[in-house]
PDB file of C-alpha atoms in Angstrom:
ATOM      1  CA  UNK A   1       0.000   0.000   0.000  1.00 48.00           C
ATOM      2  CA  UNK A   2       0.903   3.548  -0.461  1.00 49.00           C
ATOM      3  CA  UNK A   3       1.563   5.627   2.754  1.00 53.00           C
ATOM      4  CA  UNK A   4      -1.090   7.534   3.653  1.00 58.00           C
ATOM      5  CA  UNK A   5      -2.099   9.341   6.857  1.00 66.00           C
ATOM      6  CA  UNK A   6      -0.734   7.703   9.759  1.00 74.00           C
ATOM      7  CA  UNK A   7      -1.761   8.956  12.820  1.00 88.00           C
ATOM      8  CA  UNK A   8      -0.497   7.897  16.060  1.00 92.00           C
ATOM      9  CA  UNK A   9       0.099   4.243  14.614  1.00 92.00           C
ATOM     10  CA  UNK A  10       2.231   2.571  12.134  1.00 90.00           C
ATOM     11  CA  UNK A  11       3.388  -0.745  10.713  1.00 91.00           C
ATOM     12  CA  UNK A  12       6.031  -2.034   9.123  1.00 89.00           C
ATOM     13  CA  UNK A  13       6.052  -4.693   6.938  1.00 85.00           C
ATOM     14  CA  UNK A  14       8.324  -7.807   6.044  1.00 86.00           C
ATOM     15  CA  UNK A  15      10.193  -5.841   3.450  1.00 89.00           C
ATOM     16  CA  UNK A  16      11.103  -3.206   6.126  1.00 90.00           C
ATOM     17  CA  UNK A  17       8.524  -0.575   4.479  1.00 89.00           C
ATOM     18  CA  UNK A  18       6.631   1.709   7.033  1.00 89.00           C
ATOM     19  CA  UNK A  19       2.612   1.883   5.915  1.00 88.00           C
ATOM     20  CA  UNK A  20      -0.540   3.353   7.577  1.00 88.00           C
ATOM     21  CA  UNK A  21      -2.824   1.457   9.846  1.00 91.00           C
ATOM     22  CA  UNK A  22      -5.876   3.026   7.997  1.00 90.00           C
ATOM     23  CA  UNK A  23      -6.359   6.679   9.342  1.00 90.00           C
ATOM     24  CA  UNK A  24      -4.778   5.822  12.922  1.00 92.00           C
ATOM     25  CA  UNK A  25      -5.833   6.880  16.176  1.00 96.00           C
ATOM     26  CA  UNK A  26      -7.892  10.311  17.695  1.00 96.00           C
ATOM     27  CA  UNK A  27      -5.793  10.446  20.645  1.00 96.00           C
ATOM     28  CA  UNK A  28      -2.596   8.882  22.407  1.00 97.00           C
ATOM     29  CA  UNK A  29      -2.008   5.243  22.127  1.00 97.00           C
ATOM     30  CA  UNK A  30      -0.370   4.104  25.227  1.00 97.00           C
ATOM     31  CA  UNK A  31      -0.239   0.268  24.760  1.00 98.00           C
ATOM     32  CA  UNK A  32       0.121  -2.651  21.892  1.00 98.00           C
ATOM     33  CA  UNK A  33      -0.148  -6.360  21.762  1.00 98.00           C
ATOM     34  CA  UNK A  34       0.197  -8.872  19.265  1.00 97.00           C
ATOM     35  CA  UNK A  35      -1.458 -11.979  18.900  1.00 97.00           C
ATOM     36  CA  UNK A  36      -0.138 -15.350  17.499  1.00 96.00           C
ATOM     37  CA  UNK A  37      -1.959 -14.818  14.367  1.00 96.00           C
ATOM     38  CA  UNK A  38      -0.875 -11.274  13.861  1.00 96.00           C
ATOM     39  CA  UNK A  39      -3.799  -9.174  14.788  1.00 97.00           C
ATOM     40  CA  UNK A  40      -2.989  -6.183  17.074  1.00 98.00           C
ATOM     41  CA  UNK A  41      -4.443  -5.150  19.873  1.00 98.00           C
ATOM     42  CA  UNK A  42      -4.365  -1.108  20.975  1.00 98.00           C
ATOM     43  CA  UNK A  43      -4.970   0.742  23.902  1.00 98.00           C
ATOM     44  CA  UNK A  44      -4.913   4.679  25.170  1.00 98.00           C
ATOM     45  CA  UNK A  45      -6.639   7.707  25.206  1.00 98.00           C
ATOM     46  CA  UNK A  46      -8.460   7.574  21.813  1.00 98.00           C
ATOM     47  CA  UNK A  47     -11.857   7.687  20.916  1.00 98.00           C
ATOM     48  CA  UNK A  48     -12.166   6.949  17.343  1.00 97.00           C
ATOM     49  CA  UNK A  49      -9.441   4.576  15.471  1.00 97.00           C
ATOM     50  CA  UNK A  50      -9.506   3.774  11.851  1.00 94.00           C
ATOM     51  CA  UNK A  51     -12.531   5.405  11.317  1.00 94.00           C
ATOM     52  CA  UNK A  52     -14.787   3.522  13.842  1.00 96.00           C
ATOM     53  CA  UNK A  53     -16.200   4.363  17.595  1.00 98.00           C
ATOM     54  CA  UNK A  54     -13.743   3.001  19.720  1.00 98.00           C
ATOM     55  CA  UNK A  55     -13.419   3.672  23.214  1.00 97.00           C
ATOM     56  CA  UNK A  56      -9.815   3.063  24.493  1.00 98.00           C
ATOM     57  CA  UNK A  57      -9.352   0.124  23.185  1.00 98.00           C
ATOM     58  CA  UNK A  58      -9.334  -1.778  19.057  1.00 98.00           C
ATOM     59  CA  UNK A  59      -8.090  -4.497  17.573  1.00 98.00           C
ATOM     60  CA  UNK A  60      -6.158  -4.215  13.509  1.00 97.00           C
ATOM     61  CA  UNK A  61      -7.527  -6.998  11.954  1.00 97.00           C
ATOM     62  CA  UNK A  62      -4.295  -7.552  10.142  1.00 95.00           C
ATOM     63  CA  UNK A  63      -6.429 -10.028   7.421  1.00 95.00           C
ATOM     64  CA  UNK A  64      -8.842  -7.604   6.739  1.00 96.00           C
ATOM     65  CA  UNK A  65      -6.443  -4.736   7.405  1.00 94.00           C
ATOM     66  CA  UNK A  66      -9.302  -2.943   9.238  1.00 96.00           C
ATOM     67  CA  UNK A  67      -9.836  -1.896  12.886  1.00 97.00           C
ATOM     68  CA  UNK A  68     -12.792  -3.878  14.852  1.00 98.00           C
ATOM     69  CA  UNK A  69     -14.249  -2.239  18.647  1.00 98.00           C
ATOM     70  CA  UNK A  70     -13.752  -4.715  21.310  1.00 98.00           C
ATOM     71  CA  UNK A  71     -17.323  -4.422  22.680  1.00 96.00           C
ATOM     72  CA  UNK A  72     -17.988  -0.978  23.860  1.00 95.00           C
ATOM     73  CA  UNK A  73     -14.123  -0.444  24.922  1.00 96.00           C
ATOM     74  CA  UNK A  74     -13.370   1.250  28.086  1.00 96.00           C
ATOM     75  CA  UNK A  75     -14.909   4.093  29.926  1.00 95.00           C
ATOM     76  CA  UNK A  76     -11.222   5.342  30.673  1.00 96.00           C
ATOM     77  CA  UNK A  77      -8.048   5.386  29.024  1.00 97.00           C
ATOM     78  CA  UNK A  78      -6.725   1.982  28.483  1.00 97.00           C
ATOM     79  CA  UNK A  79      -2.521   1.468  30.247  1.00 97.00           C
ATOM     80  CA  UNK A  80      -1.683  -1.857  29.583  1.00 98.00           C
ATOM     81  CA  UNK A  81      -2.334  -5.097  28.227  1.00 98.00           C
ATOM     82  CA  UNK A  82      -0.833  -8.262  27.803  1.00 98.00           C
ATOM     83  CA  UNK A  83      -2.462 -11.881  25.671  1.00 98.00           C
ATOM     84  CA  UNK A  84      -1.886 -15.307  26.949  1.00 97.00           C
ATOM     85  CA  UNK A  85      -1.176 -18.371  25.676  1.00 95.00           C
ATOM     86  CA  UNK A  86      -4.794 -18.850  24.554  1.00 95.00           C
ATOM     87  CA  UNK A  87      -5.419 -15.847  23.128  1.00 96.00           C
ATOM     88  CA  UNK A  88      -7.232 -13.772  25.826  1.00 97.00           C
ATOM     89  CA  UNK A  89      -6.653 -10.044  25.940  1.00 98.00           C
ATOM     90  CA  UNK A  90      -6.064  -8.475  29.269  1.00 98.00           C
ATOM     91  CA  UNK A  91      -5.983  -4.989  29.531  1.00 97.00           C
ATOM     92  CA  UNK A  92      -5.513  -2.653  32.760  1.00 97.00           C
ATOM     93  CA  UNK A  93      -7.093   1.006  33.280  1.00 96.00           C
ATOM     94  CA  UNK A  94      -5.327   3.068  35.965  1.00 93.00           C
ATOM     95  CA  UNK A  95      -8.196   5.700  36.004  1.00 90.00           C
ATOM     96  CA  UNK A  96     -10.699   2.921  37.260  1.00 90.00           C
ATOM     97  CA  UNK A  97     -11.879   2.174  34.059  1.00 90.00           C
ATOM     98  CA  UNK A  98     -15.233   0.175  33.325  1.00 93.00           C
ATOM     99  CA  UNK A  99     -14.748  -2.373  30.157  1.00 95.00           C
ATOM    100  CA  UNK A 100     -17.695  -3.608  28.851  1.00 91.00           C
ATOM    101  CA  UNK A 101     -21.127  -3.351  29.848  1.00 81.00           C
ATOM    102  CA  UNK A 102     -20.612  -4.618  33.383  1.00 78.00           C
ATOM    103  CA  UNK A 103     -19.241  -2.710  36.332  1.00 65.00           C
ATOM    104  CA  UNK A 104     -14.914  -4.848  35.583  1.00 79.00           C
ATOM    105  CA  UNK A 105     -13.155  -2.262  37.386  1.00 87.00           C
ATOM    106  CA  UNK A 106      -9.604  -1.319  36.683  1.00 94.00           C
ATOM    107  CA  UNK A 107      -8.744  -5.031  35.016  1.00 96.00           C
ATOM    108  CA  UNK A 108     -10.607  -6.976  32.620  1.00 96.00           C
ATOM    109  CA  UNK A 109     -10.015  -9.944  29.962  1.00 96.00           C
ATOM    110  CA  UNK A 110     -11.785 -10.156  26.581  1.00 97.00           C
ATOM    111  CA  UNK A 111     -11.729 -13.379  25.109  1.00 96.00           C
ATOM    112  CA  UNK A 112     -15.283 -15.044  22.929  1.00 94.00           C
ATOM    113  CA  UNK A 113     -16.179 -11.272  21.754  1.00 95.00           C
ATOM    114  CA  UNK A 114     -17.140 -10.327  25.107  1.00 95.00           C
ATOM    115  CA  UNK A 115     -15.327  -8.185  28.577  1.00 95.00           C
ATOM    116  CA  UNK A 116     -15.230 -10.120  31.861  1.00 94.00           C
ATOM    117  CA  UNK A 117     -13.755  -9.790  35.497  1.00 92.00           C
ATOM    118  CA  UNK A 118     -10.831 -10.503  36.281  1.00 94.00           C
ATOM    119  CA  UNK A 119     -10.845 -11.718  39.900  1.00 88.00           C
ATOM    120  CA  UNK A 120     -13.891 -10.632  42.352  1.00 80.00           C
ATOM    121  CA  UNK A 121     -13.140  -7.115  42.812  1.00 80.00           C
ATOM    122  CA  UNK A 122     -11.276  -4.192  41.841  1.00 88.00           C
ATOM    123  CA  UNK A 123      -7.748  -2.885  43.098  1.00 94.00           C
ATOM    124  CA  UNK A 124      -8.101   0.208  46.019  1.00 94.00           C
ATOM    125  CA  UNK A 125      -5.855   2.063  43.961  1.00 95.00           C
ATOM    126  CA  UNK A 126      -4.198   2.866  41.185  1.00 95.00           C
ATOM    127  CA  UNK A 127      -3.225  -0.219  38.549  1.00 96.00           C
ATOM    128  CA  UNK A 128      -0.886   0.706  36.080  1.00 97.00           C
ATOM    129  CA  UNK A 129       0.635  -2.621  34.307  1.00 98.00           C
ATOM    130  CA  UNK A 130      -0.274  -6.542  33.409  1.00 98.00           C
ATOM    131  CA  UNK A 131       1.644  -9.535  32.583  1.00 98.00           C
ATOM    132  CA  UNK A 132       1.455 -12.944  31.915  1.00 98.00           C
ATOM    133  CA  UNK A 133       3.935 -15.643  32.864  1.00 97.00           C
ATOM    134  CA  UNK A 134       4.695 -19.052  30.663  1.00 94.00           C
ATOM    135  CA  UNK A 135       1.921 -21.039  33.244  1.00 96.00           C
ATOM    136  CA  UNK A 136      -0.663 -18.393  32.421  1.00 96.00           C
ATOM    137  CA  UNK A 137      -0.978 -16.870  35.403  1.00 97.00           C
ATOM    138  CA  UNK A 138      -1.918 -12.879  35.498  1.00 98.00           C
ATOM    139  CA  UNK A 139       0.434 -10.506  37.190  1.00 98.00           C
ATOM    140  CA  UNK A 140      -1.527  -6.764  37.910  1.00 98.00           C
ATOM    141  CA  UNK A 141       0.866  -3.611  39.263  1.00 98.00           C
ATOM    142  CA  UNK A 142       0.530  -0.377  40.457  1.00 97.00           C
ATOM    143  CA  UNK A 143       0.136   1.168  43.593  1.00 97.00           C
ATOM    144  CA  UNK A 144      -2.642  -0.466  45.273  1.00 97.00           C
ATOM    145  CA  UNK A 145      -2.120  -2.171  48.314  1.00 97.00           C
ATOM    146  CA  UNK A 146      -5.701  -5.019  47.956  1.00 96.00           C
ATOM    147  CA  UNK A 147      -6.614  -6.386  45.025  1.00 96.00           C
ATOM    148  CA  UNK A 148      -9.600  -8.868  44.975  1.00 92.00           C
ATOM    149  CA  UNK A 149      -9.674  -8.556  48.199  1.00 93.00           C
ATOM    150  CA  UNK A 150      -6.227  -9.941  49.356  1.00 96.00           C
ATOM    151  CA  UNK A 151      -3.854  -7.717  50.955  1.00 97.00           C
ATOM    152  CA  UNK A 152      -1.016  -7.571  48.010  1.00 97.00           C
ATOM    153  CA  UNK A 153       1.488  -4.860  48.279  1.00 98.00           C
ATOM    154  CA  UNK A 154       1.269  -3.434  44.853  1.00 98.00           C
ATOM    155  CA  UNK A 155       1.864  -6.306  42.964  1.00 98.00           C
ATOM    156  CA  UNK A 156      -0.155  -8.908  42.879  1.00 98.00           C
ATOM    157  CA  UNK A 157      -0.983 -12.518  40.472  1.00 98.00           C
ATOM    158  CA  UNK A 158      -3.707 -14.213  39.480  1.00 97.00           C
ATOM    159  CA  UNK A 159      -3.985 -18.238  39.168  1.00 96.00           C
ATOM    160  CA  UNK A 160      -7.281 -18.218  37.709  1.00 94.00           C
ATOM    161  CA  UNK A 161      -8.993 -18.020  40.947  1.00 94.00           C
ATOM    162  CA  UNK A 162      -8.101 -15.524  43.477  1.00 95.00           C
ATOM    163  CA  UNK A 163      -5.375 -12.667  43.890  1.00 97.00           C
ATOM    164  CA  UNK A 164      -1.802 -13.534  45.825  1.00 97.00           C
ATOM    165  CA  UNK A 165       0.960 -11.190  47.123  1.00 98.00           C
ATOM    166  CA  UNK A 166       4.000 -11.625  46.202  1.00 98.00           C
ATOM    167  CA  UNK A 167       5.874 -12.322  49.427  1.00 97.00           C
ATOM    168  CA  UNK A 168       5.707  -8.561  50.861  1.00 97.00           C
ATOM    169  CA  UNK A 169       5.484  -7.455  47.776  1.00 98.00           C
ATOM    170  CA  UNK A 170       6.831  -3.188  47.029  1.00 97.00           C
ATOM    171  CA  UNK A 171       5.949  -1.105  49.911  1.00 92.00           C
ATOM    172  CA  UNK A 172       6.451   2.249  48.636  1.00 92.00           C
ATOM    173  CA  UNK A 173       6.097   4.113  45.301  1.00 95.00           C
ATOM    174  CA  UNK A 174       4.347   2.736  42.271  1.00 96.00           C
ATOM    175  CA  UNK A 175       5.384   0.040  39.701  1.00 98.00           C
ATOM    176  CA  UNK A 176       5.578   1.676  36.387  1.00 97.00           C
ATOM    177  CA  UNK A 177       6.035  -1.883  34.130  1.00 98.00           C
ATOM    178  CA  UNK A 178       6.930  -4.590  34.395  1.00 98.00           C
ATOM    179  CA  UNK A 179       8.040  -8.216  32.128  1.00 98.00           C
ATOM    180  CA  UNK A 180       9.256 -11.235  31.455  1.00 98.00           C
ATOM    181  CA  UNK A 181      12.600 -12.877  30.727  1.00 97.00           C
ATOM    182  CA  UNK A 182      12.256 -16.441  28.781  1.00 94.00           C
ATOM    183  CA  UNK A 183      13.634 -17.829  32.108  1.00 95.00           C
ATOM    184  CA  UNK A 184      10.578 -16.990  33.589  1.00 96.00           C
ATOM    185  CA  UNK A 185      12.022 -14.437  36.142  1.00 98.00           C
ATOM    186  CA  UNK A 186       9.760 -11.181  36.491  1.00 98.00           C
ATOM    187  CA  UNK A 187      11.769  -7.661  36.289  1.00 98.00           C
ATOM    188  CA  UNK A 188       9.970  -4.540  37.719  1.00 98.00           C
ATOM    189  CA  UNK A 189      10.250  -1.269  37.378  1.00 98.00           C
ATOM    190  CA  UNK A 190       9.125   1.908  38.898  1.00 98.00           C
ATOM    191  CA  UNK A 191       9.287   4.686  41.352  1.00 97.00           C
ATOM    192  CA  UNK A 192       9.717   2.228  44.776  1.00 97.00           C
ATOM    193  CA  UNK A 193      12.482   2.099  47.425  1.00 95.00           C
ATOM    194  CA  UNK A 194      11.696  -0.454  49.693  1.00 96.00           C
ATOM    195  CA  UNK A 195      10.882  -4.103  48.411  1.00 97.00           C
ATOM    196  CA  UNK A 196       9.970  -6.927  50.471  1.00 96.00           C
ATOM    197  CA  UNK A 197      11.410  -5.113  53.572  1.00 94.00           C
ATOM    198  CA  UNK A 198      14.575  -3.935  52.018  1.00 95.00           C
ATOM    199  CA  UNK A 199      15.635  -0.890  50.720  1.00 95.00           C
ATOM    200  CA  UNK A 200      16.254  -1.340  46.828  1.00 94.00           C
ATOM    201  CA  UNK A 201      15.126   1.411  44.513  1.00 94.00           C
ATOM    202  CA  UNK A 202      13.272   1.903  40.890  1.00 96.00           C
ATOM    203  CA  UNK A 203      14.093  -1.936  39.978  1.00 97.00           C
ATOM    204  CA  UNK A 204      13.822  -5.401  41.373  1.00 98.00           C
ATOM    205  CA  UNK A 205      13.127  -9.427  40.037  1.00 98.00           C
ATOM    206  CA  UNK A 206      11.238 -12.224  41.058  1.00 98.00           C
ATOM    207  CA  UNK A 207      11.759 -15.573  40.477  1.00 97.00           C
ATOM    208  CA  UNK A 208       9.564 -16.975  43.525  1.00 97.00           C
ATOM    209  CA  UNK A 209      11.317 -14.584  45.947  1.00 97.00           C
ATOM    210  CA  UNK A 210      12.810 -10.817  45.658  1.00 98.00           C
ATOM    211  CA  UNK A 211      15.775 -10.133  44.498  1.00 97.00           C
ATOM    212  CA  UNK A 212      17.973  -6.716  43.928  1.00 96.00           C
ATOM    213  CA  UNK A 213      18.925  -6.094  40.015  1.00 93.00           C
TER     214      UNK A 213
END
């Protein structure tokens, strides 16, 4: 294709030439994601994308090389998101965000064409990154210190069925992002000083207990 208007978004193709995503985005996009088939998932402050009503959050069809609504988005800005294994989309709000239809606070999954929960209830604060490790379960930071109603120390996973800390998790600050290494060891990143009682700042790892990077 010929480049035309790309705003806020762009691709590059296999021959290493940059082309539009149709007419791109009407605001910021914060976050991307890529699933095994290519599609491409899109969150931020945006409104409109590609033409289409799109609250926060679209997905590039890269087949049809068109941009679908997941639902009826978000009802805030979308910060995050992260696809496992089988596919399902999970994408984090830090301005309490509602996705879909029913009241999924802050974190959500979309997966069958429709938003669901994500544990039984929201974060008390601020949730700023998700990931996914290589057994599929969901890690959710921030700067919350309960998530689903667990006491979790801004950091928190997910096995499918409740919320865990991890150990005494990061007691100060906020996590900013956070991923993972093929090893499976977790590398965080943020504005924190003290983790898991001692005083480490900005960056730490986890591989089933804290370390200092």
């Amino acid at each position: 294709d010929a480049m035309g208007v790309a705003n806020r978004i762009i691709q590059r193709d296999a021959n290493g030439a940059w082309d539009d995503m149709d007419t791109g985005a009407d605001g910021t996009v914060w976050s991307l994601a890529v699933a095994a088939n290519g599609d491409v998932y899109a969150g931020g402050a945006f409104h409109n994308i590609g033409g289409i009503p799109a609250d926060h959050i679209a997905m590039w069809d890269v087949s049809a090389g068109v941009w679908i609504a997941l639902g009826t988005g978000c009802t805030q800005p979308v910060d995050d998101l992260a696809i496992s294994a089988d596919g399902t989309l999970y994408a984090v709000s830090s301005a309490f965000g509602n996705f879909g239809a029913g009241a999924h606070n802050s974190i959500a999954k979309w997966a069958g064409g429709a938003w669901s929960a994500v544990g039984a209830a929201a974060p008390n604060s601020f949730l700023h990154c998700v990931a996914i490790d290589w057994a599929g379960n969901i890690y959710a930071a921030g700067q919350f210190s309960n998530i689903g109603g667990v006491g979790c120390n801004r950091i928190a996973v997910y096995n499918g069925a409740t919320w865990a800390p991890l150990a005494g998790g990061i007691t100060s600050g906020k996590v900013n992002d956070m991923a993972f290494t093929q090893s499976g060891h977790l590398y965080v990143v943020g504005s924190f000083l003290n983790v898991d009682g001692n005083v480490w700042r900005k960056t730490a790892m986890w591989d089933g207990t804290w370390h200092q990077v």
